[in-house]
PDB file of C-alpha atoms in Angstrom:
ATOM      1  CA  UNK A  93     -11.478  16.166 -58.118  1.00 73.00           C
ATOM      2  CA  UNK A  94      -7.685  15.163 -57.303  1.00 87.00           C
ATOM      3  CA  UNK A  95      -4.668  16.656 -59.340  1.00 92.00           C
ATOM      4  CA  UNK A  96      -1.812  14.762 -58.808  1.00 93.00           C
ATOM      5  CA  UNK A  97      -0.802  11.976 -60.636  1.00 90.00           C
ATOM      6  CA  UNK A  98      -2.509  13.210 -63.185  1.00 91.00           C
ATOM      7  CA  UNK A  99      -0.581  16.365 -63.651  1.00 96.00           C
ATOM      8  CA  UNK A 100       2.640  14.067 -64.124  1.00 97.00           C
ATOM      9  CA  UNK A 101       0.902  12.662 -66.904  1.00 96.00           C
ATOM     10  CA  UNK A 102       1.786  13.240 -70.645  1.00 98.00           C
ATOM     11  CA  UNK A 103      -0.816  12.715 -74.122  1.00 97.00           C
ATOM     12  CA  UNK A 104       0.605  11.978 -77.304  1.00 97.00           C
ATOM     13  CA  UNK A 105       1.091  14.814 -80.231  1.00 95.00           C
ATOM     14  CA  UNK A 106       1.831  14.220 -83.468  1.00 92.00           C
ATOM     15  CA  UNK A 107       5.020  12.560 -82.922  1.00 91.00           C
ATOM     16  CA  UNK A 108       5.549  13.803 -79.602  1.00 97.00           C
ATOM     17  CA  UNK A 109       4.475  14.598 -76.456  1.00 98.00           C
ATOM     18  CA  UNK A 110       2.331  17.204 -74.220  1.00 98.00           C
ATOM     19  CA  UNK A 111       2.662  17.865 -70.460  1.00 98.00           C
ATOM     20  CA  UNK A 112      -0.384  19.950 -69.120  1.00 97.00           C
ATOM     21  CA  UNK A 113       0.526  23.714 -67.500  1.00 96.00           C
ATOM     22  CA  UNK A 114       1.159  23.307 -63.405  1.00 92.00           C
ATOM     23  CA  UNK A 115       0.458  26.069 -62.089  1.00 89.00           C
ATOM     24  CA  UNK A 116      -0.527  29.896 -62.800  1.00 91.00           C
ATOM     25  CA  UNK A 117       0.632  31.584 -65.711  1.00 92.00           C
ATOM     26  CA  UNK A 118       3.391  34.300 -65.193  1.00 91.00           C
ATOM     27  CA  UNK A 119       4.844  32.257 -62.402  1.00 92.00           C
ATOM     28  CA  UNK A 120       8.138  29.611 -62.899  1.00 93.00           C
ATOM     29  CA  UNK A 121       7.635  26.326 -63.924  1.00 96.00           C
ATOM     30  CA  UNK A 122       8.502  24.060 -61.138  1.00 96.00           C
ATOM     31  CA  UNK A 123      11.483  22.122 -62.112  1.00 97.00           C
ATOM     32  CA  UNK A 124      10.010  18.995 -60.452  1.00 98.00           C
ATOM     33  CA  UNK A 125       7.234  18.328 -63.332  1.00 98.00           C
ATOM     34  CA  UNK A 126       9.570  18.845 -66.031  1.00 98.00           C
ATOM     35  CA  UNK A 127      11.407  15.954 -64.113  1.00 98.00           C
ATOM     36  CA  UNK A 128       8.435  14.328 -64.260  1.00 98.00           C
ATOM     37  CA  UNK A 129       6.825  14.720 -67.313  1.00 98.00           C
ATOM     38  CA  UNK A 130      10.223  14.006 -69.069  1.00 98.00           C
ATOM     39  CA  UNK A 131      10.534  10.746 -67.705  1.00 98.00           C
ATOM     40  CA  UNK A 132       6.846   9.911 -68.119  1.00 98.00           C
ATOM     41  CA  UNK A 133       7.336  10.677 -72.124  1.00 98.00           C
ATOM     42  CA  UNK A 134      10.123   8.663 -71.838  1.00 98.00           C
ATOM     43  CA  UNK A 135       8.673   5.813 -70.642  1.00 98.00           C
ATOM     44  CA  UNK A 136       5.450   5.432 -73.343  1.00 97.00           C
ATOM     45  CA  UNK A 137       8.673   4.485 -75.828  1.00 97.00           C
ATOM     46  CA  UNK A 138      10.064   1.923 -73.415  1.00 98.00           C
ATOM     47  CA  UNK A 139       9.469  -1.862 -73.014  1.00 94.00           C
ATOM     48  CA  UNK A 140       7.335  -1.870 -69.807  1.00 90.00           C
ATOM     49  CA  UNK A 141       9.773  -4.590 -68.880  1.00 93.00           C
ATOM     50  CA  UNK A 142      12.244  -2.486 -68.382  1.00 97.00           C
ATOM     51  CA  UNK A 143      12.106   0.512 -65.898  1.00 97.00           C
ATOM     52  CA  UNK A 144      14.164   3.275 -64.752  1.00 98.00           C
ATOM     53  CA  UNK A 145      17.452   2.674 -63.712  1.00 98.00           C
ATOM     54  CA  UNK A 146      18.892   6.872 -63.860  1.00 98.00           C
ATOM     55  CA  UNK A 147      17.727   9.559 -65.184  1.00 98.00           C
ATOM     56  CA  UNK A 148      19.834  13.124 -65.349  1.00 98.00           C
ATOM     57  CA  UNK A 149      18.461  15.832 -66.638  1.00 98.00           C
ATOM     58  CA  UNK A 150      19.992  19.713 -67.022  1.00 98.00           C
ATOM     59  CA  UNK A 151      17.487  22.832 -66.526  1.00 98.00           C
ATOM     60  CA  UNK A 152      18.425  25.427 -69.689  1.00 98.00           C
ATOM     61  CA  UNK A 153      16.045  27.971 -69.227  1.00 96.00           C
ATOM     62  CA  UNK A 154      13.087  28.590 -67.394  1.00 95.00           C
ATOM     63  CA  UNK A 155       9.539  27.753 -68.296  1.00 96.00           C
ATOM     64  CA  UNK A 156       5.736  29.570 -67.845  1.00 96.00           C
ATOM     65  CA  UNK A 157       3.927  27.552 -64.998  1.00 96.00           C
ATOM     66  CA  UNK A 158       0.973  28.471 -66.935  1.00 96.00           C
ATOM     67  CA  UNK A 159       1.773  26.879 -70.325  1.00 97.00           C
ATOM     68  CA  UNK A 160       1.828  23.417 -71.939  1.00 97.00           C
ATOM     69  CA  UNK A 161       5.185  21.812 -72.296  1.00 98.00           C
ATOM     70  CA  UNK A 162       5.880  20.062 -75.491  1.00 98.00           C
ATOM     71  CA  UNK A 163       8.320  16.867 -75.084  1.00 98.00           C
ATOM     72  CA  UNK A 164      10.549  15.030 -77.668  1.00 98.00           C
ATOM     73  CA  UNK A 165      11.609  10.793 -77.454  1.00 98.00           C
ATOM     74  CA  UNK A 166      14.752   9.650 -79.092  1.00 98.00           C
ATOM     75  CA  UNK A 167      15.321   6.347 -78.831  1.00 98.00           C
ATOM     76  CA  UNK A 168      19.764   6.508 -78.203  1.00 98.00           C
ATOM     77  CA  UNK A 169      19.626   2.691 -77.230  1.00 98.00           C
ATOM     78  CA  UNK A 170      17.528  -0.437 -77.147  1.00 98.00           C
ATOM     79  CA  UNK A 171      19.286  -4.081 -76.426  1.00 97.00           C
ATOM     80  CA  UNK A 172      17.996  -7.131 -74.525  1.00 96.00           C
ATOM     81  CA  UNK A 173      18.096  -6.121 -71.419  1.00 96.00           C
ATOM     82  CA  UNK A 174      19.121  -1.964 -71.491  1.00 98.00           C
ATOM     83  CA  UNK A 175      17.713   0.519 -73.031  1.00 98.00           C
ATOM     84  CA  UNK A 176      18.261   4.735 -73.243  1.00 98.00           C
ATOM     85  CA  UNK A 177      16.270   7.450 -74.101  1.00 98.00           C
ATOM     86  CA  UNK A 178      16.753  11.224 -75.010  1.00 98.00           C
ATOM     87  CA  UNK A 179      13.952  13.673 -74.028  1.00 98.00           C
ATOM     88  CA  UNK A 180      13.905  17.343 -74.817  1.00 98.00           C
ATOM     89  CA  UNK A 181      11.256  19.906 -73.324  1.00 98.00           C
ATOM     90  CA  UNK A 182       9.997  23.065 -75.179  1.00 98.00           C
ATOM     91  CA  UNK A 183       7.449  26.311 -74.651  1.00 98.00           C
ATOM     92  CA  UNK A 184       6.391  27.710 -77.442  1.00 97.00           C
ATOM     93  CA  UNK A 185       9.603  26.373 -79.689  1.00 97.00           C
ATOM     94  CA  UNK A 186      11.974  27.511 -76.705  1.00 98.00           C
ATOM     95  CA  UNK A 187      14.263  24.349 -75.583  1.00 98.00           C
ATOM     96  CA  UNK A 188      13.409  23.989 -71.786  1.00 98.00           C
ATOM     97  CA  UNK A 189      15.575  21.546 -70.335  1.00 98.00           C
ATOM     98  CA  UNK A 190      17.848  18.040 -72.243  1.00 98.00           C
ATOM     99  CA  UNK A 191      17.749  14.150 -70.040  1.00 98.00           C
ATOM    100  CA  UNK A 192      19.278  11.394 -70.140  1.00 98.00           C
ATOM    101  CA  UNK A 193      16.896   8.050 -68.698  1.00 98.00           C
ATOM    102  CA  UNK A 194      18.525   4.811 -68.744  1.00 98.00           C
ATOM    103  CA  UNK A 195      16.204   1.568 -68.901  1.00 98.00           C
ATOM    104  CA  UNK A 196      17.481  -1.865 -67.218  1.00 98.00           C
ATOM    105  CA  UNK A 197      14.932  -4.906 -66.618  1.00 97.00           C
ATOM    106  CA  UNK A 198      15.514  -6.418 -63.034  1.00 95.00           C
ATOM    107  CA  UNK A 199      18.305  -8.780 -62.200  1.00 94.00           C
ATOM    108  CA  UNK A 200      19.732 -10.150 -59.883  1.00 95.00           C
ATOM    109  CA  UNK A 201      22.382  -9.090 -57.600  1.00 96.00           C
ATOM    110  CA  UNK A 202      23.770  -8.462 -53.794  1.00 96.00           C
ATOM    111  CA  UNK A 203      21.561  -5.610 -52.450  1.00 95.00           C
ATOM    112  CA  UNK A 204      21.933  -3.644 -49.673  1.00 95.00           C
ATOM    113  CA  UNK A 205      20.979   0.109 -48.276  1.00 95.00           C
ATOM    114  CA  UNK A 206      18.288  -1.343 -45.637  1.00 95.00           C
ATOM    115  CA  UNK A 207      19.048   1.461 -42.575  1.00 95.00           C
ATOM    116  CA  UNK A 208      18.403  -0.213 -39.025  1.00 93.00           C
ATOM    117  CA  UNK A 209      16.986   2.766 -38.124  1.00 93.00           C
ATOM    118  CA  UNK A 210      14.914   5.263 -39.931  1.00 92.00           C
ATOM    119  CA  UNK A 211      15.833   9.361 -39.227  1.00 90.00           C
ATOM    120  CA  UNK A 212      13.019  10.517 -36.968  1.00 92.00           C
ATOM    121  CA  UNK A 213       9.573   9.917 -36.928  1.00 95.00           C
ATOM    122  CA  UNK A 214       6.939  12.593 -39.204  1.00 97.00           C
ATOM    123  CA  UNK A 215       4.105  11.810 -37.154  1.00 97.00           C
ATOM    124  CA  UNK A 216       5.334  13.522 -34.464  1.00 97.00           C
ATOM    125  CA  UNK A 217       6.050  16.766 -36.788  1.00 97.00           C
ATOM    126  CA  UNK A 218       4.307  19.436 -37.487  1.00 97.00           C
ATOM    127  CA  UNK A 219       3.064  19.801 -40.822  1.00 97.00           C
ATOM    128  CA  UNK A 220       5.246  22.729 -42.374  1.00 97.00           C
ATOM    129  CA  UNK A 221       5.116  22.406 -45.990  1.00 97.00           C
ATOM    130  CA  UNK A 222       7.893  23.520 -48.536  1.00 96.00           C
ATOM    131  CA  UNK A 223      10.335  25.660 -46.937  1.00 94.00           C
ATOM    132  CA  UNK A 224       8.783  28.473 -49.177  1.00 93.00           C
ATOM    133  CA  UNK A 225       6.349  29.004 -51.293  1.00 93.00           C
ATOM    134  CA  UNK A 226       5.413  26.977 -54.075  1.00 94.00           C
ATOM    135  CA  UNK A 227       2.538  28.790 -56.456  1.00 92.00           C
ATOM    136  CA  UNK A 228       3.061  25.583 -59.314  1.00 91.00           C
ATOM    137  CA  UNK A 229       2.672  22.709 -56.922  1.00 95.00           C
ATOM    138  CA  UNK A 230      -1.025  21.452 -55.422  1.00 96.00           C
ATOM    139  CA  UNK A 231       0.201  21.190 -51.797  1.00 96.00           C
ATOM    140  CA  UNK A 232      -3.312  20.119 -49.860  1.00 96.00           C
ATOM    141  CA  UNK A 233      -2.721  16.863 -51.568  1.00 98.00           C
ATOM    142  CA  UNK A 234       0.774  16.521 -50.135  1.00 98.00           C
ATOM    143  CA  UNK A 235       1.843  16.352 -46.473  1.00 98.00           C
ATOM    144  CA  UNK A 236       5.242  17.740 -45.806  1.00 98.00           C
ATOM    145  CA  UNK A 237       7.108  17.873 -42.782  1.00 98.00           C
ATOM    146  CA  UNK A 238      10.630  19.288 -42.841  1.00 98.00           C
ATOM    147  CA  UNK A 239      13.278  18.881 -39.678  1.00 98.00           C
ATOM    148  CA  UNK A 240      16.726  20.946 -40.590  1.00 98.00           C
ATOM    149  CA  UNK A 241      19.600  19.493 -38.358  1.00 97.00           C
ATOM    150  CA  UNK A 242      23.007  20.781 -37.466  1.00 97.00           C
ATOM    151  CA  UNK A 243      23.462  18.818 -34.360  1.00 95.00           C
ATOM    152  CA  UNK A 244      26.355  17.005 -35.958  1.00 94.00           C
ATOM    153  CA  UNK A 245      27.987  20.506 -37.141  1.00 95.00           C
ATOM    154  CA  UNK A 246      26.750  19.498 -40.572  1.00 97.00           C
ATOM    155  CA  UNK A 247      23.406  20.773 -42.167  1.00 98.00           C
ATOM    156  CA  UNK A 248      21.540  17.798 -42.923  1.00 98.00           C
ATOM    157  CA  UNK A 249      17.687  18.773 -44.317  1.00 98.00           C
ATOM    158  CA  UNK A 250      15.140  16.143 -43.544  1.00 98.00           C
ATOM    159  CA  UNK A 251      11.986  16.411 -45.993  1.00 98.00           C
ATOM    160  CA  UNK A 252       9.054  14.229 -44.851  1.00 98.00           C
ATOM    161  CA  UNK A 253       6.472  13.291 -47.636  1.00 98.00           C
ATOM    162  CA  UNK A 254       3.448  11.402 -48.516  1.00 98.00           C
ATOM    163  CA  UNK A 255       0.847  12.079 -51.653  1.00 98.00           C
ATOM    164  CA  UNK A 256      -2.676  12.302 -49.949  1.00 97.00           C
ATOM    165  CA  UNK A 257      -4.714  11.819 -52.262  1.00 97.00           C
ATOM    166  CA  UNK A 258      -4.924   7.886 -54.185  1.00 96.00           C
ATOM    167  CA  UNK A 259      -1.900   6.925 -56.466  1.00 96.00           C
ATOM    168  CA  UNK A 260      -2.031   4.049 -58.768  1.00 96.00           C
ATOM    169  CA  UNK A 261      -0.446   1.183 -57.820  1.00 96.00           C
ATOM    170  CA  UNK A 262       2.215   0.500 -60.761  1.00 96.00           C
ATOM    171  CA  UNK A 263       5.183   1.549 -59.663  1.00 97.00           C
ATOM    172  CA  UNK A 264       6.304   4.296 -62.306  1.00 97.00           C
ATOM    173  CA  UNK A 265       3.401   6.857 -60.957  1.00 97.00           C
ATOM    174  CA  UNK A 266       5.460   6.398 -57.518  1.00 98.00           C
ATOM    175  CA  UNK A 267       8.977   6.996 -59.495  1.00 98.00           C
ATOM    176  CA  UNK A 268       7.170  10.310 -60.952  1.00 98.00           C
ATOM    177  CA  UNK A 269       5.871  11.417 -57.967  1.00 98.00           C
ATOM    178  CA  UNK A 270       9.365  11.119 -56.187  1.00 98.00           C
ATOM    179  CA  UNK A 271      10.973  12.649 -58.945  1.00 98.00           C
ATOM    180  CA  UNK A 272       8.366  15.662 -58.626  1.00 98.00           C
ATOM    181  CA  UNK A 273       8.368  16.061 -55.200  1.00 98.00           C
ATOM    182  CA  UNK A 274      12.079  16.395 -54.172  1.00 98.00           C
ATOM    183  CA  UNK A 275      13.162  19.180 -56.425  1.00 97.00           C
ATOM    184  CA  UNK A 276      11.025  21.243 -54.299  1.00 97.00           C
ATOM    185  CA  UNK A 277      13.599  23.744 -53.076  1.00 96.00           C
ATOM    186  CA  UNK A 278      16.011  21.363 -53.531  1.00 96.00           C
ATOM    187  CA  UNK A 279      19.324  23.006 -53.745  1.00 96.00           C
ATOM    188  CA  UNK A 280      18.331  24.882 -50.794  1.00 97.00           C
ATOM    189  CA  UNK A 281      20.619  23.117 -48.187  1.00 97.00           C
ATOM    190  CA  UNK A 282      23.699  24.717 -49.950  1.00 97.00           C
ATOM    191  CA  UNK A 283      22.225  28.356 -48.890  1.00 97.00           C
ATOM    192  CA  UNK A 284      21.697  27.182 -45.731  1.00 97.00           C
ATOM    193  CA  UNK A 285      24.786  25.784 -44.845  1.00 97.00           C
ATOM    194  CA  UNK A 286      26.038  29.932 -45.191  1.00 96.00           C
ATOM    195  CA  UNK A 287      22.726  31.037 -43.494  1.00 96.00           C
ATOM    196  CA  UNK A 288      21.117  32.084 -46.359  1.00 95.00           C
ATOM    197  CA  UNK A 289      17.910  30.358 -47.880  1.00 95.00           C
ATOM    198  CA  UNK A 290      16.118  30.456 -51.518  1.00 94.00           C
ATOM    199  CA  UNK A 291      13.190  31.984 -49.348  1.00 92.00           C
ATOM    200  CA  UNK A 292      15.112  34.570 -48.269  1.00 92.00           C
ATOM    201  CA  UNK A 293      15.811  35.638 -52.215  1.00 92.00           C
ATOM    202  CA  UNK A 294      19.685  36.697 -50.989  1.00 91.00           C
ATOM    203  CA  UNK A 295      20.962  35.585 -53.646  1.00 95.00           C
ATOM    204  CA  UNK A 296      20.047  33.932 -57.214  1.00 95.00           C
ATOM    205  CA  UNK A 297      19.181  30.516 -57.039  1.00 94.00           C
ATOM    206  CA  UNK A 298      17.890  27.512 -58.943  1.00 93.00           C
ATOM    207  CA  UNK A 299      18.042  24.127 -59.932  1.00 95.00           C
ATOM    208  CA  UNK A 300      20.081  24.029 -63.200  1.00 97.00           C
ATOM    209  CA  UNK A 301      21.020  20.137 -62.996  1.00 98.00           C
ATOM    210  CA  UNK A 302      19.166  17.119 -61.250  1.00 98.00           C
ATOM    211  CA  UNK A 303      19.808  13.501 -61.566  1.00 98.00           C
ATOM    212  CA  UNK A 304      18.012  10.083 -59.513  1.00 98.00           C
ATOM    213  CA  UNK A 305      19.173   6.375 -59.600  1.00 98.00           C
ATOM    214  CA  UNK A 306      16.320   4.541 -58.601  1.00 98.00           C
ATOM    215  CA  UNK A 307      17.312   1.081 -56.157  1.00 98.00           C
ATOM    216  CA  UNK A 308      13.799  -0.031 -54.916  1.00 97.00           C
ATOM    217  CA  UNK A 309      10.433   0.632 -54.835  1.00 97.00           C
ATOM    218  CA  UNK A 310       8.909   3.600 -54.081  1.00 98.00           C
ATOM    219  CA  UNK A 311       5.513   3.859 -52.550  1.00 98.00           C
ATOM    220  CA  UNK A 312       4.576   7.461 -52.648  1.00 98.00           C
ATOM    221  CA  UNK A 313       1.228   7.018 -50.824  1.00 97.00           C
ATOM    222  CA  UNK A 314       3.340   6.088 -47.677  1.00 98.00           C
ATOM    223  CA  UNK A 315       6.100   8.014 -45.408  1.00 98.00           C
ATOM    224  CA  UNK A 316       9.584   8.642 -47.350  1.00 98.00           C
ATOM    225  CA  UNK A 317      12.278  11.053 -45.818  1.00 98.00           C
ATOM    226  CA  UNK A 318      14.396  12.978 -48.666  1.00 98.00           C
ATOM    227  CA  UNK A 319      17.707  13.849 -46.348  1.00 98.00           C
ATOM    228  CA  UNK A 320      20.025  15.884 -48.015  1.00 98.00           C
ATOM    229  CA  UNK A 321      22.930  17.766 -47.435  1.00 98.00           C
ATOM    230  CA  UNK A 322      25.554  19.976 -49.381  1.00 98.00           C
ATOM    231  CA  UNK A 323      29.100  18.366 -49.808  1.00 98.00           C
ATOM    232  CA  UNK A 324      30.884  21.741 -51.802  1.00 98.00           C
ATOM    233  CA  UNK A 325      29.745  24.957 -52.875  1.00 98.00           C
ATOM    234  CA  UNK A 326      31.701  27.215 -55.972  1.00 97.00           C
ATOM    235  CA  UNK A 327      31.649  29.618 -58.901  1.00 97.00           C
ATOM    236  CA  UNK A 328      28.272  30.651 -57.820  1.00 97.00           C
ATOM    237  CA  UNK A 329      27.379  27.117 -58.053  1.00 97.00           C
ATOM    238  CA  UNK A 330      26.116  24.147 -55.096  1.00 98.00           C
ATOM    239  CA  UNK A 331      25.803  20.482 -55.006  1.00 98.00           C
ATOM    240  CA  UNK A 332      23.233  18.297 -52.928  1.00 98.00           C
ATOM    241  CA  UNK A 333      23.774  14.570 -52.625  1.00 98.00           C
ATOM    242  CA  UNK A 334      20.206  13.008 -51.056  1.00 98.00           C
ATOM    243  CA  UNK A 335      18.869   9.907 -50.251  1.00 98.00           C
ATOM    244  CA  UNK A 336      14.960   8.897 -50.451  1.00 98.00           C
ATOM    245  CA  UNK A 337      14.415   6.599 -47.850  1.00 98.00           C
ATOM    246  CA  UNK A 338      11.207   4.741 -46.978  1.00 97.00           C
ATOM    247  CA  UNK A 339       9.014   4.530 -44.406  1.00 94.00           C
ATOM    248  CA  UNK A 340      11.027   0.485 -42.912  1.00 96.00           C
ATOM    249  CA  UNK A 341      14.053   1.945 -44.016  1.00 97.00           C
ATOM    250  CA  UNK A 342      15.206   0.869 -47.447  1.00 98.00           C
ATOM    251  CA  UNK A 343      17.501   3.378 -49.556  1.00 98.00           C
ATOM    252  CA  UNK A 344      14.780   3.369 -52.324  1.00 98.00           C
ATOM    253  CA  UNK A 345      16.286   6.457 -54.515  1.00 98.00           C
ATOM    254  CA  UNK A 346      19.847   8.474 -54.241  1.00 98.00           C
ATOM    255  CA  UNK A 347      19.800  11.738 -55.734  1.00 98.00           C
ATOM    256  CA  UNK A 348      22.798  14.716 -57.037  1.00 98.00           C
ATOM    257  CA  UNK A 349      21.849  18.053 -57.345  1.00 98.00           C
ATOM    258  CA  UNK A 350      23.529  21.487 -58.554  1.00 98.00           C
ATOM    259  CA  UNK A 351      22.312  24.284 -58.361  1.00 97.00           C
ATOM    260  CA  UNK A 352      22.352  28.362 -58.833  1.00 97.00           C
ATOM    261  CA  UNK A 353      23.630  30.344 -55.662  1.00 96.00           C
ATOM    262  CA  UNK A 354      25.114  33.205 -56.860  1.00 96.00           C
ATOM    263  CA  UNK A 355      25.434  36.782 -55.483  1.00 95.00           C
ATOM    264  CA  UNK A 356      22.723  39.361 -56.598  1.00 92.00           C
ATOM    265  CA  UNK A 357      24.430  41.920 -58.379  1.00 80.00           C
TER     266      UNK A 357
END
């Protein structure tokens, strides 16, 4: 029995929504699951003709991976071509995250974001998995291959990934999976610039803020590469900017994360 993508579904609960637990009790909830389930909950309240174009989520408290999460959705705006939703997640009445999601209908206009060449060949890479332990993630259903590149003097991480289990054809499922996967050790490049890592636990670290803009269709069951780098750090926080590139060179999404990278006392 497969776990993805059903793990990212939410179910009605009174006037709200509930998402399944994603991992063992007592472990920290995976932020990518909160991101994906928040997006799934918001989408339950919007006309299917409008698709997510942007999402911004703030992580306020850590959650328990072994506990289900409740989601409240507030309709901020509903227009002819656009809509906006606010989503809050809770466990045992404690606020964990707050998010805003913007929707729009597809409109005709200029387009760019097609790379002439894709950066690398995933088939030539070993199957590495994520950069560290991920007990709340069904890794047997994801093929992840990571290359860290310092050849230009700048640290660049390229995380190739694809889902290895069946995925429904509806585009929303592929968006949910992308939001889920791209949070795996997402802030790690900000530490790698300084010769550290999240896995080494030399610093207090974790994502505090995650934004994603969807440009073109995502195909989670094909190869994608999440290419990320860190332009700046300060005040115990680091920022990474990234782009999600499909196997055909299409830049499907742009992502920005901020995270804690503070010295341990």
